[in-house]
Coordinates of C-alpha atoms in Angstrom, one line a residue:
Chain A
X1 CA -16.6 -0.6 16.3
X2 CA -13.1 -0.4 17.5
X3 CA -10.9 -1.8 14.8
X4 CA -7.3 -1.6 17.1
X5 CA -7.9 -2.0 20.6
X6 CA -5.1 -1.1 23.1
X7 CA -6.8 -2.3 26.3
X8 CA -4.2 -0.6 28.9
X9 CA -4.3 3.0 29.3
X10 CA -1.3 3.8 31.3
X11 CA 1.5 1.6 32.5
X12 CA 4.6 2.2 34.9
X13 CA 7.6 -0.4 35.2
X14 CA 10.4 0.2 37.1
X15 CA 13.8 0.5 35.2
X16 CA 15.2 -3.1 33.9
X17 CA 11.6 -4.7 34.1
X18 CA 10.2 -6.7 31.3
X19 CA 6.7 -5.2 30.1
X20 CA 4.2 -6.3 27.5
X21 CA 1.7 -3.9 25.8
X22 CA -1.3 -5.5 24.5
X23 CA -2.9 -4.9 21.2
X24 CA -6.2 -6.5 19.8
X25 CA -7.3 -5.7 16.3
X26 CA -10.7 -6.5 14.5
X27 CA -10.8 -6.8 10.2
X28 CA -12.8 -8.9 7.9
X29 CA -9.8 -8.4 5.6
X30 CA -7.7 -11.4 4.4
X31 CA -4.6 -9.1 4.2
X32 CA -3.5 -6.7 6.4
X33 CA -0.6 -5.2 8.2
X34 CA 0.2 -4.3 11.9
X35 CA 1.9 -1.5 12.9
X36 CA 3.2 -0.1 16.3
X37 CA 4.8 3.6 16.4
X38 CA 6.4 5.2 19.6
X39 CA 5.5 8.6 20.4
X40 CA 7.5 10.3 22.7
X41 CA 6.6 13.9 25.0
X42 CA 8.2 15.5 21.9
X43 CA 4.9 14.1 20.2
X44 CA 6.1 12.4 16.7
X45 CA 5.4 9.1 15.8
X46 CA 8.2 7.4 15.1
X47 CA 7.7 3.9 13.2
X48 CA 9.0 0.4 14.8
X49 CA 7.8 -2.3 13.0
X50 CA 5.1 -3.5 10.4
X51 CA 4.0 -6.9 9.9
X52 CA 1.8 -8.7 7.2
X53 CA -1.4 -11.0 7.8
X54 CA 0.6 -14.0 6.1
X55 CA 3.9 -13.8 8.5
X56 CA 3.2 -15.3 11.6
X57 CA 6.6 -15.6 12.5
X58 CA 7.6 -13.5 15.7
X59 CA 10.1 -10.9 15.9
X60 CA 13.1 -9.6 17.7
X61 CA 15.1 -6.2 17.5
X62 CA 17.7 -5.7 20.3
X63 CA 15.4 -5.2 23.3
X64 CA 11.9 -5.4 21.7
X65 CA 9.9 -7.8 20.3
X66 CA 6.5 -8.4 18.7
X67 CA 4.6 -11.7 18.9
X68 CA 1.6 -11.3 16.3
X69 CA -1.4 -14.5 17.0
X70 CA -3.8 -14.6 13.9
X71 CA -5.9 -17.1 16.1
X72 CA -6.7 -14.6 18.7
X73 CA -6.4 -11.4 16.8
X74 CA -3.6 -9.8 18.8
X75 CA -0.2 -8.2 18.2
X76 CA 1.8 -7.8 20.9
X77 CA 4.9 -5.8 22.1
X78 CA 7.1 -6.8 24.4
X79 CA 10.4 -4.5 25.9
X80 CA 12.9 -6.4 28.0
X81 CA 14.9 -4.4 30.6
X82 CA 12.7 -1.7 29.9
X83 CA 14.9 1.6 30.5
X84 CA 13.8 5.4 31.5
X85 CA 14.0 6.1 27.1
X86 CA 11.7 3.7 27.1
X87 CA 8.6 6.2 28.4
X88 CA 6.2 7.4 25.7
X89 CA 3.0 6.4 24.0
X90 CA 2.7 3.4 22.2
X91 CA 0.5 2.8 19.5
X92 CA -0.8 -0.3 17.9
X93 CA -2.4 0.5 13.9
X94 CA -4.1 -1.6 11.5
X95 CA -3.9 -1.0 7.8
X96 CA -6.3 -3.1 5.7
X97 CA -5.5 -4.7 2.5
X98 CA -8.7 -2.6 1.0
X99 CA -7.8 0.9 2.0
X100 CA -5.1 3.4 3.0
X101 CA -5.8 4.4 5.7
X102 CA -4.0 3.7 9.4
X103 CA -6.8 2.7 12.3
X104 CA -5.3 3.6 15.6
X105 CA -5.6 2.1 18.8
X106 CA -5.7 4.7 21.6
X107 CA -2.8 3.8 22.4
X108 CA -0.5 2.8 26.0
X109 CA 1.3 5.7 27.8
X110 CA 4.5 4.1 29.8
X111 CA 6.4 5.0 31.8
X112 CA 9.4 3.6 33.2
X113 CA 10.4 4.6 36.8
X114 CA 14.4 5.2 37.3
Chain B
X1 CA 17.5 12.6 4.2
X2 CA 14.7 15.2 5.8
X3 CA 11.2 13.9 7.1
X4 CA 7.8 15.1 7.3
X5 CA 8.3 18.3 8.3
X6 CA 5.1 20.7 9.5
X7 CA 4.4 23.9 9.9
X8 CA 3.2 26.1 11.8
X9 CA 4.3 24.1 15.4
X10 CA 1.7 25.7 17.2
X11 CA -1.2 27.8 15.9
X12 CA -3.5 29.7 18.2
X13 CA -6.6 31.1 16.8
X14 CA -10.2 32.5 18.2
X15 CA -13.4 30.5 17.2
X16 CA -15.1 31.8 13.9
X17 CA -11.6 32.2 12.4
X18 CA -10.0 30.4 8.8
X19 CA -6.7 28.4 9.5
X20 CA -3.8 26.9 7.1
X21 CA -2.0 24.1 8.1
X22 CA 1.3 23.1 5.9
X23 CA 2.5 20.1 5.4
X24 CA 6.3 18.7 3.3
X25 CA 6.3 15.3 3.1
X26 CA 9.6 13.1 2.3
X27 CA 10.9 13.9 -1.0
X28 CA 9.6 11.3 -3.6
X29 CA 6.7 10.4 -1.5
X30 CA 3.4 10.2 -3.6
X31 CA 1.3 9.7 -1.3
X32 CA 0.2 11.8 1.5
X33 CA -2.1 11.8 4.5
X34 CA -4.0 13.9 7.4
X35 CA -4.9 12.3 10.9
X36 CA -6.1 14.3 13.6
X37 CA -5.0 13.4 17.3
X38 CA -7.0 14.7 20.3
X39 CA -6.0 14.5 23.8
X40 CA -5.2 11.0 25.1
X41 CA -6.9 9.4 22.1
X42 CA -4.8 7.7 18.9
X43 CA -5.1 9.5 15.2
X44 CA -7.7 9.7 13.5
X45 CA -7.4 9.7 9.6
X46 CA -9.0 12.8 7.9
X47 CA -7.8 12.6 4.4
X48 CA -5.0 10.7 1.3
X49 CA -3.8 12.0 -1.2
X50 CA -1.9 10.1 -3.8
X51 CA -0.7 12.4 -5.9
X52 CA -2.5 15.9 -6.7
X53 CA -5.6 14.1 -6.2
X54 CA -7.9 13.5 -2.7
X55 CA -8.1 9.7 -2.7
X56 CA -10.1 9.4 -0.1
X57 CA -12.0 12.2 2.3
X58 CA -13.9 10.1 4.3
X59 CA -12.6 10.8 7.6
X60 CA -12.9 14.6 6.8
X61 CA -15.7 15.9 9.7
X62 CA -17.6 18.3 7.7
X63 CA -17.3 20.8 5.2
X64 CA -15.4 23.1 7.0
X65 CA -12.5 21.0 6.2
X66 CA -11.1 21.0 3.4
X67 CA -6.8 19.8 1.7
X68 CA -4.8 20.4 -1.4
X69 CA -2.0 19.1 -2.7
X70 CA -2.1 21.2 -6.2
X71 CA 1.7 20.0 -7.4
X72 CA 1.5 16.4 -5.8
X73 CA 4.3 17.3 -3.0
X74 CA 3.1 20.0 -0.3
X75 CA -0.3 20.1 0.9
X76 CA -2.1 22.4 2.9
X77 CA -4.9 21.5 5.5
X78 CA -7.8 24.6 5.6
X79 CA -10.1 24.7 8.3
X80 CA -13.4 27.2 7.9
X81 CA -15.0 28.8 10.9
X82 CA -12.8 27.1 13.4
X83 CA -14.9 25.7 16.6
X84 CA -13.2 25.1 19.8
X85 CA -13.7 21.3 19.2
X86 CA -11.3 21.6 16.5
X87 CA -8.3 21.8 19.0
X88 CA -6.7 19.1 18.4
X89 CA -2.7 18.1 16.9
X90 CA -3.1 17.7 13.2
X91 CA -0.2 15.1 11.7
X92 CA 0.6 14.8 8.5
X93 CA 2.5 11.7 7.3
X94 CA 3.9 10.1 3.8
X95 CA 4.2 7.0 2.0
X96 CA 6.1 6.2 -0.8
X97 CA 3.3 4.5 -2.7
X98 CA 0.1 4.6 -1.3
X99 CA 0.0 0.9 -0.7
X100 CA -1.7 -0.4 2.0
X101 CA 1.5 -2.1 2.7
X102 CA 3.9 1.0 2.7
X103 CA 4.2 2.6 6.1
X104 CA 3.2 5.9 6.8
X105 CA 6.2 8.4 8.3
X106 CA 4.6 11.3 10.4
X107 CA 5.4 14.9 11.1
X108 CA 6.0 16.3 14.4
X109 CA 2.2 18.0 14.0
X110 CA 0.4 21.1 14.3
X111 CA -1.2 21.7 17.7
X112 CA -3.9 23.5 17.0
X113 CA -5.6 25.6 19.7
X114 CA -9.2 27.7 19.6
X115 CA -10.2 29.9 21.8

């Protein structure tokens, strides 16, 4: 089963929209962490935020912001005034409190029309 | 201070052939990782290493896979027999502990291509 699940595939906003990409993960885990990375056409992941199981609290940074719901499992990312930068791949990962490794969603190619 | 760095970019090989895949992780990083990405899906974890040691190998497909990391810093990814469903972009990343906590800093990747 699907551990991170990134239910939109592709995504196009026009520049200065708001846009939210969705992120849905799965673990029997009491602790875990939330990731979401950016990968851009130049194809390395670049890291933008990590959040514990026991912090709830919502974030901001600048333009973007993540609103994490334990009750319904999901992790969200939000970019206001999205700009033409903004276009890459975005992936959601889930790192369990028992293990190492990252599980990936499949991540949500945007793209933000000029 | 320098990243992941990876190397080679690109490597182009024909099936049947053996392949070595470099990875330098960030300095004073113990712990290191493999994921393989194929087209349009996320990364798929292959293999950790904390330290000189293979913590974990589950993700490895078979035994035509196969990582070092023989001085704890550099590792090398070695592919056996290379099939053409082994294309794929091979990333390495690095964690400072290990911890499930710690985030993981990727490479720009290998993009691996058999013909």
């Amino acid at each position: 089963a699907q551990k991170v699940t990134q239910a939109q595939t592709e995504i196009s906003v026009v520049e200065k929209e708001d846009v939210t990409l969705d992120c849905v993960y799965e673990t029997r885990d009491t602790t875990y962490y939330l990731f979401w990375y950016k990968q851009p056409p130049s194809g390395e992941l670049v890291f933008l935020i990590r959040r514990n199981s026991f912090d709830e609290q919502n974030e901001i940074s600048g333009r973007y912001s993540w609103n994490f719901q334990k009750s319904t499992s999901s992790f969200n990312f939000t970019i206001t005034a999205s700009q033409v930068v903004d276009s890459a791949v975005y992936f959601c990962a889930l790192s369990e409190g028992t293990g190492n490794q990252f599980y990936f969603g499949t991540g949500t190619s945007l793209t933000v029309i000029p | 201070g320098a990243g992941v760095s990876q190397t080679p970019s690109n490597k182009v090989t024909e099936k049947g052939k053996y392949v070595e895949l470099r990875c330098d992780p960030i300095s004073g990083h113990t712990a290191l990782y493999w994921y393989r990405q194929s087209l349009g899906q996320g990364p798929e974890f292959l293999i950790y290493f904390q330290g000189t040691g293979a913590a974990d190998d589950s993700g490895l497909p078979n035994d035509r896979f196969f990582a070092v990391r023989p001085e704890g810093s550099v590792s090398t990814l070695k592919i056996q027999r290379t099939e053409r469903g082994d294309s794929a972009v091979y990333l390495c990343a690095s964690s400072l502990w290990g911890l499930a906590t710690d985030t993981q800093y990727f490479g720009p990747g290998t993009r691996l291509t058999v013909l």
